[in-house]
XYZ file of N, CA and C in Angstrom:
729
model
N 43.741 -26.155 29.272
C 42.949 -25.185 28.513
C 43.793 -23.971 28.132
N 43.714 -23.263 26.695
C 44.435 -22.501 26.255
C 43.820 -21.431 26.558
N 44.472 -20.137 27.099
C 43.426 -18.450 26.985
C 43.673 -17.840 26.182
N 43.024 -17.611 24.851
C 43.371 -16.706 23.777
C 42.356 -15.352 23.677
N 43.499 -14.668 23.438
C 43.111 -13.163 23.217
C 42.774 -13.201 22.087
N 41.961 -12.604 21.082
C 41.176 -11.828 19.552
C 41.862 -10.275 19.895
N 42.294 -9.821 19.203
C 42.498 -8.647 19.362
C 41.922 -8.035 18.027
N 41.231 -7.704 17.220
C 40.746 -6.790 16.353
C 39.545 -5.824 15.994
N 39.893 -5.007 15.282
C 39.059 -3.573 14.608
C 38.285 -4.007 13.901
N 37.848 -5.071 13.551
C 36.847 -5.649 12.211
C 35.797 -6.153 12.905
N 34.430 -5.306 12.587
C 33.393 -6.315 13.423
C 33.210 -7.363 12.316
N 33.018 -7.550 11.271
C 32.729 -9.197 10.409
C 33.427 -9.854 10.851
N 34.910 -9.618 11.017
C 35.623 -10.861 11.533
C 35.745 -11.439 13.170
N 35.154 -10.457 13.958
C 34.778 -10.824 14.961
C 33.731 -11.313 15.324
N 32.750 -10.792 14.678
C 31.291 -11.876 14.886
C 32.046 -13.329 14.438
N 32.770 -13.413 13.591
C 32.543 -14.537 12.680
C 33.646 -15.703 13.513
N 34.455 -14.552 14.156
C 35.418 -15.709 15.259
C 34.659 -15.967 16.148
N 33.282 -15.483 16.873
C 32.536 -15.931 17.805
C 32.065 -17.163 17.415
N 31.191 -17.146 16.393
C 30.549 -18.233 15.670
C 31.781 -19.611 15.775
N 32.309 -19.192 15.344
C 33.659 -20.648 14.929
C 33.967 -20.797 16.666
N 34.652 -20.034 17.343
C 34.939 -20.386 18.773
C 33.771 -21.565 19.161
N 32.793 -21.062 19.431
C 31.643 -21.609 20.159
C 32.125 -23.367 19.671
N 32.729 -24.140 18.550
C 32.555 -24.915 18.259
C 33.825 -25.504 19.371
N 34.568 -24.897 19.727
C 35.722 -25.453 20.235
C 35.127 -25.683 21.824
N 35.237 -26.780 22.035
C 35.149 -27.324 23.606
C 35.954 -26.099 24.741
N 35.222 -26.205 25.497
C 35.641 -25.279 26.834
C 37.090 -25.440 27.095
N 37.294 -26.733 27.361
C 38.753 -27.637 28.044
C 39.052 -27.242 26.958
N 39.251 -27.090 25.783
C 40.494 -26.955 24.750
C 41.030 -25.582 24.937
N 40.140 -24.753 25.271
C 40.294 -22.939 24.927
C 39.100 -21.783 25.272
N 39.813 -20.937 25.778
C 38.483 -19.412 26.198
C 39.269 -18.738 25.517
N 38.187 -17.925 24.848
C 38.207 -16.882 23.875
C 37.860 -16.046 24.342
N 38.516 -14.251 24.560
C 38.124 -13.081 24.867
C 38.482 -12.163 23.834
N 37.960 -10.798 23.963
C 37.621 -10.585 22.331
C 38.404 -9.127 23.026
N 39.064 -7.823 22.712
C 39.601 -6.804 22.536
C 39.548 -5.714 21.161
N 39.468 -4.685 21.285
C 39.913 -3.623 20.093
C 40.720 -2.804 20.566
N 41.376 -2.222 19.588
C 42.884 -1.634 19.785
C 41.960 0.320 20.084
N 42.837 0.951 20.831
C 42.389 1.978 21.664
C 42.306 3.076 20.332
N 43.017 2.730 19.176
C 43.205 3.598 18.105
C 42.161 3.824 17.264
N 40.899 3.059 17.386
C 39.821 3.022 16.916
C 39.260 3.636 16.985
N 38.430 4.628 16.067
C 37.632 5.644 16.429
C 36.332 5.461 16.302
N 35.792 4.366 15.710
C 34.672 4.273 16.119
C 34.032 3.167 16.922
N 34.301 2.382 17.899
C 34.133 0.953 18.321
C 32.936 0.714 19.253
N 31.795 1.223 18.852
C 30.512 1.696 18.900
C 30.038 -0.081 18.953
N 30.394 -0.347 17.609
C 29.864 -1.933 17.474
C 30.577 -2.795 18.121
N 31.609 -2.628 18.123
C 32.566 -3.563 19.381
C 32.248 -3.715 20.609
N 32.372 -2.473 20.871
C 31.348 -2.635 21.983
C 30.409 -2.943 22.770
N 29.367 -2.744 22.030
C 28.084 -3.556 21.875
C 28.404 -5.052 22.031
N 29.602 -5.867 21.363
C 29.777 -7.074 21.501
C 30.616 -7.802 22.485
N 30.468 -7.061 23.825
C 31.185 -7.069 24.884
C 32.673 -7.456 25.564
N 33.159 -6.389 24.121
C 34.952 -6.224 23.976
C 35.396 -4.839 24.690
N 36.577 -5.620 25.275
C 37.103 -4.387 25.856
C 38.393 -3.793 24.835
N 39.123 -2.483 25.371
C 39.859 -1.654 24.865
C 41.399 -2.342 25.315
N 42.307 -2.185 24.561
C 43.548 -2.506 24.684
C 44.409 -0.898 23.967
N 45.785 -1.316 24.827
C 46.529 0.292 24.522
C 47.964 -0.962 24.151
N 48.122 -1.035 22.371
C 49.336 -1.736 22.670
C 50.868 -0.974 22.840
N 50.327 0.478 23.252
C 51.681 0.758 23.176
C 51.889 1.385 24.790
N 51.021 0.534 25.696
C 50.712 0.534 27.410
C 51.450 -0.485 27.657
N 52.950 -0.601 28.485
C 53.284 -1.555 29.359
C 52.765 -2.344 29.925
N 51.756 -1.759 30.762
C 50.424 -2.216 31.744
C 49.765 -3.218 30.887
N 49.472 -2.679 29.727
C 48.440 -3.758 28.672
C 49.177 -5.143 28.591
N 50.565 -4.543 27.872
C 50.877 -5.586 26.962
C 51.222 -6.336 28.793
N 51.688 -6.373 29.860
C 52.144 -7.394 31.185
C 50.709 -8.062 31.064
N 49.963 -7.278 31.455
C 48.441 -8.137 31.607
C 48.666 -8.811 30.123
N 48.442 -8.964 29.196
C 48.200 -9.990 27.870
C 49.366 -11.049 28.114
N 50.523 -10.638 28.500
C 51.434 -11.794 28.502
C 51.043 -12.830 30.114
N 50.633 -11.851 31.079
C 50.232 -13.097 32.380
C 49.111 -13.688 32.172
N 48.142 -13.564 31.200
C 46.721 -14.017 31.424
C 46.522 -14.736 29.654
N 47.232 -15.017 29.308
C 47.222 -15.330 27.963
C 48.101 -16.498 27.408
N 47.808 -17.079 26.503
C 48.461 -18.212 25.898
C 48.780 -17.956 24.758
N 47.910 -17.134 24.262
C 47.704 -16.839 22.522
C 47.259 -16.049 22.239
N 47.592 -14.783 21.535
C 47.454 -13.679 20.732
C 46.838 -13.967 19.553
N 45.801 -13.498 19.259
C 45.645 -13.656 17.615
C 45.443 -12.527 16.984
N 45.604 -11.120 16.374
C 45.636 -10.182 15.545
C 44.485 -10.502 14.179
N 43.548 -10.306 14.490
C 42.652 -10.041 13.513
C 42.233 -8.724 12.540
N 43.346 -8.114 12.170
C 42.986 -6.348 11.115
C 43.074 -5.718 12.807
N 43.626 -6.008 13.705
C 43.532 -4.858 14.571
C 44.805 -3.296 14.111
N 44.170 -2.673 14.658
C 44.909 -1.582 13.926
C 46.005 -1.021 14.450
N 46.590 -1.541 15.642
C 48.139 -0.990 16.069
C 48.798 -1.784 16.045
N 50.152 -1.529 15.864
C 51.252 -2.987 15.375
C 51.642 -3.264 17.079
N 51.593 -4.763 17.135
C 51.971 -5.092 18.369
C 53.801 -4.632 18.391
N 54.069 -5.061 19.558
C 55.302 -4.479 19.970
C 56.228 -5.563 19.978
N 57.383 -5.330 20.303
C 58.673 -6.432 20.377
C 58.318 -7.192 21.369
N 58.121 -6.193 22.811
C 58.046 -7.255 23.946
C 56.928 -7.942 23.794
N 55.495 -8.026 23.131
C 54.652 -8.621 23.272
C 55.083 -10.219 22.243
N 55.564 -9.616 20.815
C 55.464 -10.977 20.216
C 56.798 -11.683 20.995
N 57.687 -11.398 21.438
C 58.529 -12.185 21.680
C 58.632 -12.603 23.097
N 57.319 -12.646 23.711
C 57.261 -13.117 24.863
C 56.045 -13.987 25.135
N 54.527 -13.925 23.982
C 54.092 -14.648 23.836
C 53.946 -15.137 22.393
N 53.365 -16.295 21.886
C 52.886 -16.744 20.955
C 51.615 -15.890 20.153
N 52.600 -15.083 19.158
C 51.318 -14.099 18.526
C 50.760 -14.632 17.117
N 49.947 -14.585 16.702
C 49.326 -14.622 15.084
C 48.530 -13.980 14.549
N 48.688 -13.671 13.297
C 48.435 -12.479 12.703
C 47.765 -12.909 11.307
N 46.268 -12.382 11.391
C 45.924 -13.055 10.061
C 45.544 -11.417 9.214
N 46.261 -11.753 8.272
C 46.792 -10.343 7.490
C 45.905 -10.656 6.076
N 45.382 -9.171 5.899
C 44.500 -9.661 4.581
C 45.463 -9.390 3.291
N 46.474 -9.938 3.229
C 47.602 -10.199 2.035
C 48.249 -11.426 2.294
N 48.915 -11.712 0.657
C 49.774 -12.748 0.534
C 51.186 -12.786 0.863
N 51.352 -12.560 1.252
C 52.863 -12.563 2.364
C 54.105 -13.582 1.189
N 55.138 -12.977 0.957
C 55.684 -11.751 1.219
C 54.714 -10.428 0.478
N 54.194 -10.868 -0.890
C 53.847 -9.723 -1.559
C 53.032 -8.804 -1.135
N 53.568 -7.509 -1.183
C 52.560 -5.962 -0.609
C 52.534 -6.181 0.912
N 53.039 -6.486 1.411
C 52.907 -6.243 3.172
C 52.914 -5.459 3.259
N 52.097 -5.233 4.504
C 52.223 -3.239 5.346
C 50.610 -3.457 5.001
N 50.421 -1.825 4.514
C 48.849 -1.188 4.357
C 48.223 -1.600 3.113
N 47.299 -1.725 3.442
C 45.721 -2.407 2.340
C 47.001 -2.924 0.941
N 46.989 -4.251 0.801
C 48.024 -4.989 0.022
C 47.147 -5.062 -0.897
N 45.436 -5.201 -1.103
C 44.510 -5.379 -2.080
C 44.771 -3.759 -3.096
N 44.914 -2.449 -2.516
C 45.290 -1.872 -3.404
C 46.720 -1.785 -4.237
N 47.861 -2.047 -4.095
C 48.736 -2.432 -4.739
C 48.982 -3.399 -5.116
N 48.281 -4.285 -5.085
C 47.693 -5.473 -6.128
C 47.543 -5.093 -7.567
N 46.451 -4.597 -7.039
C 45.689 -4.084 -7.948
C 46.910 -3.159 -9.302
N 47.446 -2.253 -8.554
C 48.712 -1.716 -9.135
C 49.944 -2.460 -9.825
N 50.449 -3.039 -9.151
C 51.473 -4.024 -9.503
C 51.227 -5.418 -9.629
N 50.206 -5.764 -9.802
C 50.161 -7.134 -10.071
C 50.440 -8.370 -9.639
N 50.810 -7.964 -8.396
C 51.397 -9.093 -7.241
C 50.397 -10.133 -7.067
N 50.511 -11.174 -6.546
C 49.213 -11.830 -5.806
C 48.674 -11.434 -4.776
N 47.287 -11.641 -4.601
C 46.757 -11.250 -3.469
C 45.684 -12.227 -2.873
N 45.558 -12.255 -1.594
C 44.994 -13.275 -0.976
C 44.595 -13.018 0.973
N 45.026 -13.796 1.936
C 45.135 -13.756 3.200
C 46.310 -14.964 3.464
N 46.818 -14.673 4.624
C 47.989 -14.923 5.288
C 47.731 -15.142 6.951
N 47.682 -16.476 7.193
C 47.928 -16.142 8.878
C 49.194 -17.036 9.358
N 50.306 -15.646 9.783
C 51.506 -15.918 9.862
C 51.980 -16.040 11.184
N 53.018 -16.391 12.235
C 52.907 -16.318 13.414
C 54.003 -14.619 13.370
N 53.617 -14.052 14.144
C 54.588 -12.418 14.261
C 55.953 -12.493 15.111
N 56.429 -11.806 14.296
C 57.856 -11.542 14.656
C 57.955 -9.859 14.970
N 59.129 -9.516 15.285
C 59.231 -8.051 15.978
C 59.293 -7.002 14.172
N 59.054 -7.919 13.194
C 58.945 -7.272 11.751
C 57.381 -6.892 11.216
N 56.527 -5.824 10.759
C 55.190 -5.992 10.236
C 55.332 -7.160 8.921
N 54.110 -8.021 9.320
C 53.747 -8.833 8.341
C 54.891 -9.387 7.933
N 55.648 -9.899 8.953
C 57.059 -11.030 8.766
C 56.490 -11.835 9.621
N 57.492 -12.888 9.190
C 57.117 -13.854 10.180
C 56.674 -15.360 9.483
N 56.917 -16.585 9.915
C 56.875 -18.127 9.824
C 55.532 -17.851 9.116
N 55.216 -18.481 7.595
C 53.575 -18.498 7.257
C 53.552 -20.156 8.067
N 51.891 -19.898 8.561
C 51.454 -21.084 8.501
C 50.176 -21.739 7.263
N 49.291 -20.973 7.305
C 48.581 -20.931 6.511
C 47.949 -19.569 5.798
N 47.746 -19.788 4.391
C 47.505 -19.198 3.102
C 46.509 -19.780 2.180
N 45.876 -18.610 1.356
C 44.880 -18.621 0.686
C 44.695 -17.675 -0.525
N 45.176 -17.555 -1.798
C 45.001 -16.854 -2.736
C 43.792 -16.484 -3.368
N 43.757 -15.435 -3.678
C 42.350 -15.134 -4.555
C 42.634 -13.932 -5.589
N 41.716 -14.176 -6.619
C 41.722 -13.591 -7.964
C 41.407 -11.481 -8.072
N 42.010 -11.182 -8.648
C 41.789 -10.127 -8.519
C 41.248 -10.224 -10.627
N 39.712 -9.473 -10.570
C 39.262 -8.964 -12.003
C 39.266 -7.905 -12.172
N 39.157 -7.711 -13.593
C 39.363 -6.304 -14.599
C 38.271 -5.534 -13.694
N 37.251 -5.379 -13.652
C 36.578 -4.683 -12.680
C 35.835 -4.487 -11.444
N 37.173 -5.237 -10.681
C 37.267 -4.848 -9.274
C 37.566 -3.592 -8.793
N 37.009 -3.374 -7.865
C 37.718 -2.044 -6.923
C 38.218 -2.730 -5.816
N 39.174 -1.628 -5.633
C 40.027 -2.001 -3.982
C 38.577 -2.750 -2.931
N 37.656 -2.173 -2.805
C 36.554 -2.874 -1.798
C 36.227 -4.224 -2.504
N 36.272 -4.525 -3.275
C 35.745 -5.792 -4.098
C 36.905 -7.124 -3.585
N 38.309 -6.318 -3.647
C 39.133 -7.260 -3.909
C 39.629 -7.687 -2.403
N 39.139 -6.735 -1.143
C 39.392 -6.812 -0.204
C 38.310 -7.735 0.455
N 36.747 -7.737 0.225
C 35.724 -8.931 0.411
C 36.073 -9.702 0.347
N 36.541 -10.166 -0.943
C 37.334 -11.512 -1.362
C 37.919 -12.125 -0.721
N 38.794 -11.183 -0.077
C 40.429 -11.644 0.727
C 39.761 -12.244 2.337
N 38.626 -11.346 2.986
C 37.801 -11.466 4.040
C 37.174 -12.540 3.934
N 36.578 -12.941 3.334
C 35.669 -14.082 2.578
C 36.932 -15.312 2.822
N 37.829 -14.828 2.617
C 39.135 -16.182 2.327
C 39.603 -16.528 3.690
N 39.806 -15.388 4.591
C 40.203 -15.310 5.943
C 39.492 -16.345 6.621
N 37.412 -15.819 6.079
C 36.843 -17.182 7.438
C 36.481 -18.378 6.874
N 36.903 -18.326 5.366
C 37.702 -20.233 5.390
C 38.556 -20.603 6.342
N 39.911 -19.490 6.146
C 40.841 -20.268 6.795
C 40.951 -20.519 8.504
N 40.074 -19.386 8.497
C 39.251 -19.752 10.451
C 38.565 -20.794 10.806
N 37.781 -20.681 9.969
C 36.997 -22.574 10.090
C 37.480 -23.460 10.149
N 38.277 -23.494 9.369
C 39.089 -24.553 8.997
C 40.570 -25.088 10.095
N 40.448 -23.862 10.642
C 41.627 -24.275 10.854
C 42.451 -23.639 12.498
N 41.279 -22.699 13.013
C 40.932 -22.621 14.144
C 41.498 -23.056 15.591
N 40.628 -24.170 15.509
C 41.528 -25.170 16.990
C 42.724 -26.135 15.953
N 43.291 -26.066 15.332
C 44.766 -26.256 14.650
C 45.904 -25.060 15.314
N 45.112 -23.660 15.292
C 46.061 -22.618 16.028
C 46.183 -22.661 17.172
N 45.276 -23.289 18.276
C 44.778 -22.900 19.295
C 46.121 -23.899 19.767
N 45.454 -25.238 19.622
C 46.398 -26.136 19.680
C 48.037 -26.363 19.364
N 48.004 -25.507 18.411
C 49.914 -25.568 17.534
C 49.866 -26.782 16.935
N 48.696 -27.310 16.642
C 49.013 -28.246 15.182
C 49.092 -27.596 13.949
N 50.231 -27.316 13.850
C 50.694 -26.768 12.499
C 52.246 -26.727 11.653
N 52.317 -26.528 10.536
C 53.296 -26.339 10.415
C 53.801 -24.977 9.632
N 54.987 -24.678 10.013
C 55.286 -23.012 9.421
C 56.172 -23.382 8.575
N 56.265 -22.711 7.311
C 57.600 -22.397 6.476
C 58.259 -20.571 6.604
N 59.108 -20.837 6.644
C 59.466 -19.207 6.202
C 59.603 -18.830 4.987
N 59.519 -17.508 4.838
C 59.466 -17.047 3.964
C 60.615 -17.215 3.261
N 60.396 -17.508 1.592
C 61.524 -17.682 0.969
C 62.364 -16.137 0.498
N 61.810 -15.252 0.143
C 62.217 -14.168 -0.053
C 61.681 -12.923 0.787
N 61.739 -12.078 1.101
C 61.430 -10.869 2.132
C 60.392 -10.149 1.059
N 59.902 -10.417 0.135
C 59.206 -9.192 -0.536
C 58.793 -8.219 -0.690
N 58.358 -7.209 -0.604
C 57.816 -6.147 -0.539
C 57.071 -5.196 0.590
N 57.688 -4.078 0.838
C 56.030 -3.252 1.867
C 56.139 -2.008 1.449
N 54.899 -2.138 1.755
C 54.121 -0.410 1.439
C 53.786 -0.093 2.917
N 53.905 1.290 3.255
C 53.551 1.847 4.257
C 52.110 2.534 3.767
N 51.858 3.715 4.946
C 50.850 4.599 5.352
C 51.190 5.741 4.187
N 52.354 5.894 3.997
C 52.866 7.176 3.281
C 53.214 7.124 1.577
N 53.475 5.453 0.781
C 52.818 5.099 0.086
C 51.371 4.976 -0.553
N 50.854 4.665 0.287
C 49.437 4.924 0.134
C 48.907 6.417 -0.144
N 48.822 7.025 0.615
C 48.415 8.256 0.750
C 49.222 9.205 -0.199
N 50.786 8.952 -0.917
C 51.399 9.036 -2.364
C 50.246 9.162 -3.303
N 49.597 7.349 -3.079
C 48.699 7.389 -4.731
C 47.380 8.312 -4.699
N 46.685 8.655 -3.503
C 45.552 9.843 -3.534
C 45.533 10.981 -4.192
N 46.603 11.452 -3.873
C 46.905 12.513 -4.481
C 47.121 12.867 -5.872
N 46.050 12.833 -7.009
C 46.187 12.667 -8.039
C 47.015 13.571 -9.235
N 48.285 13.560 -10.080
C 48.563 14.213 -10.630
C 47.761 14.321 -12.006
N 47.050 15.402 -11.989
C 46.523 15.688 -13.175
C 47.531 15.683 -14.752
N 48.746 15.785 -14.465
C 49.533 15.746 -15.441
C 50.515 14.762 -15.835
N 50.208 13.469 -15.142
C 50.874 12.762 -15.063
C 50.400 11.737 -16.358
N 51.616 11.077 -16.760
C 50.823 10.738 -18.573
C 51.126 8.989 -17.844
N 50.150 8.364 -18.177
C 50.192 6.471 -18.271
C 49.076 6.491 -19.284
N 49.051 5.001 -19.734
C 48.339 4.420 -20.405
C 46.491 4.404 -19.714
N 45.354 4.508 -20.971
C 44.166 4.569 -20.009
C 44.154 3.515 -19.128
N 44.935 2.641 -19.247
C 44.957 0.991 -18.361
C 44.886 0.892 -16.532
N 46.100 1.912 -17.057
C 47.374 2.579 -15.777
C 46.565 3.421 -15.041
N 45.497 4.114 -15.637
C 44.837 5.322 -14.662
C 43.829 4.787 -14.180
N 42.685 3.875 -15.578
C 41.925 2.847 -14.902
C 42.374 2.273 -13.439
N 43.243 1.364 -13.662
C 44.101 0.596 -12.269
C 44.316 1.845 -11.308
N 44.595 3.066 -11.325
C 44.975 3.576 -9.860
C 43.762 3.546 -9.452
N 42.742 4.473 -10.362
C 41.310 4.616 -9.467
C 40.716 3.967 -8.904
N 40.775 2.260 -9.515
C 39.808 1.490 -9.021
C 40.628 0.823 -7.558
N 41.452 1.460 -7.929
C 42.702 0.607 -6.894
C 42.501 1.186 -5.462
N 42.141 2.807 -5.778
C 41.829 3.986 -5.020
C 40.239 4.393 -4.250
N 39.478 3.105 -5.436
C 37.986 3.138 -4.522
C 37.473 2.083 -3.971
N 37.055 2.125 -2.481
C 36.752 1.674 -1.985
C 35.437 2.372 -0.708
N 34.660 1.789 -1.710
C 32.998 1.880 -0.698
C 32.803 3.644 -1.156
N 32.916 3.911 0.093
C 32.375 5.499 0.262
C 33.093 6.270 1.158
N 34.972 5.619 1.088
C 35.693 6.132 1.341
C 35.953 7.327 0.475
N 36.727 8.724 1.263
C 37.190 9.390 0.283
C 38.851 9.249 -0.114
N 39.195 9.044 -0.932
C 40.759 8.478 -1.324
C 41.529 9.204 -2.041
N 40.809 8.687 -3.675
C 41.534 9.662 -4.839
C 41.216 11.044 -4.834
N 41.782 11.870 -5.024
C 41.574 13.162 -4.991
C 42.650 14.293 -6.077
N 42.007 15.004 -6.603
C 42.705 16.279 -7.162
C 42.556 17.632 -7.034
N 43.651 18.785 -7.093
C 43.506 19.893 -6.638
C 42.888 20.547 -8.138
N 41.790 21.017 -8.113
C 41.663 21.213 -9.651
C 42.269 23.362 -9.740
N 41.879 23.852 -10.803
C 43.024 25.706 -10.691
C 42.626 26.387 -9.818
N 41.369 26.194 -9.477
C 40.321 27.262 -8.341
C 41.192 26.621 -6.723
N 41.515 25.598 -6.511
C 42.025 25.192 -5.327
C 41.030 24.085 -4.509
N 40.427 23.753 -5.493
C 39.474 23.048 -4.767
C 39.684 21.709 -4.201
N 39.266 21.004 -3.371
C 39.995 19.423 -3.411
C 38.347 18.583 -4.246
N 38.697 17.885 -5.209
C 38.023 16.789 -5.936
C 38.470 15.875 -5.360
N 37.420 15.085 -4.611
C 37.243 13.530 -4.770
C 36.734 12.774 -6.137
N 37.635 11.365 -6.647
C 36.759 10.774 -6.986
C 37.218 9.548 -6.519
N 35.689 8.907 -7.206
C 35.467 7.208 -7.283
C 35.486 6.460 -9.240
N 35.416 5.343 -8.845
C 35.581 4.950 -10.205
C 34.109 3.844 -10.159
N 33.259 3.606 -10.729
C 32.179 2.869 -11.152
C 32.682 1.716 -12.356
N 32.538 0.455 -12.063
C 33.165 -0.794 -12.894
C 31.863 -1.414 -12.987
N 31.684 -1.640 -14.007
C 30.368 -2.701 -14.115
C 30.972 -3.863 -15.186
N 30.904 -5.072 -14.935
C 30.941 -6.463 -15.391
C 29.625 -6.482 -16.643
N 29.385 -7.041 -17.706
C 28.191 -6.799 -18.852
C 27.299 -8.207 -18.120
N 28.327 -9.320 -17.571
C 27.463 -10.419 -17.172
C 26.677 -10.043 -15.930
């Protein structure tokens, strides 16, 4: 029997690994569920009788490597460490298409640059979002998507590839390719670049369209401008489809 750890910040994708677990026989695998200590709100995690992990605790990561078989990284929000992936078997299902846009929210520089975008569950290496793909799943990004639209999508794609494919990880029936080229990452500090809106900055209406929508998501606050009074402006962008 395999002991796999869940480690993630996403309650959809954790309900939704409960659901799929339950299908896997006892003798094959136990599933225990974790959120990363960086979380500030894990109110609902909680509730779903997950405990706290510190991955940047010695203590943590010894306990995960003696009591564990398998790591799986579900959107949890601290990057595991060297000693953890390279001492157990980690995987990482990343809501991007690997290589393109690795690092932070890959659905908004999508959106920007035109890359593909999709989900990725890769096995981890001591690199963010490197690492052997095993399995992948592309999806469409439209003219009026927002960053939240295009990120559903990608979520939506993830618990295909959980269903599907599940006790395949558990087990190591799989096969990995590496990556053919290293592609691209965006950090924390990229991101937080495009918020900051230059009012004077000249692109095409296409180009400004694409940052905003790129920039809204839900009822986050993101895009923003300092307007002469000093004020900070948020905005959002509203896309409506005619169908």
């Amino acid at each position: 029997m395999k002991k796999v750890l869940i480690v993630s910040d996403n309650v959809e994708l954790v309900t939704y690994f409960k659901t799929i677990a339950r299908t896997i026989p006892i003798e094959v695998a136990q599933f225990h569920y974790c959120y990363s200590v960086i979380n500030k709100s894990p109110r609902a995690l909680k509730e779903m009788g997950m405990f706290v992990v510190n991955m940047k605790s010695g203590h943590d990561i010894s306990s995960i490597v003696s009591n564990y078989d398998l790591v799986i990284s579900a959107h949890c929000k601290q990057i595991f460490p060297k000693t953890l992936v390279e001492s157990i078997r980690c995987i990482n299902i990343h809501p991007g298409l690997n290589p393109h846009n690795r690092g932070w929210f890959p659905q908004v520089f999508s959106i920007l640059n035109k890359k593909p975008i999709g989900c990725t569950i890769h096995l981890m290496d001591s690199e963010i979002d490197h690492g052997a793909i095993i399995y992948q799943k592309e999806v469409k990004i439209d003219s009026w998507d927002t960053s939240l639209d295009v990120y559903q999508r990608v979520v939506d794609a993830e618990k295909i590839l959980i269903k599907e494919h599940l006790s395949d990880l558990v087990t190591e029936n799989y096969t990995c390719k590496t990556m053919e080229i290293e592609g691209n990452y965006n950090g924390i500090r990229d991101f937080k670049h495009l918020t900051n809106l230059d009012l004077k900055h000249e692109a095409s209406l296409a180009e400004h369209i694409d940052l905003l929508r790129a920039l809204t998501h839900g009822d986050f606050k993101n895009a923003y401008f300092i307007d002469g009074k000093g004020n900070k402006v948020f905005v959002r962008l509203h896309l409506e489809n005619e169908q």
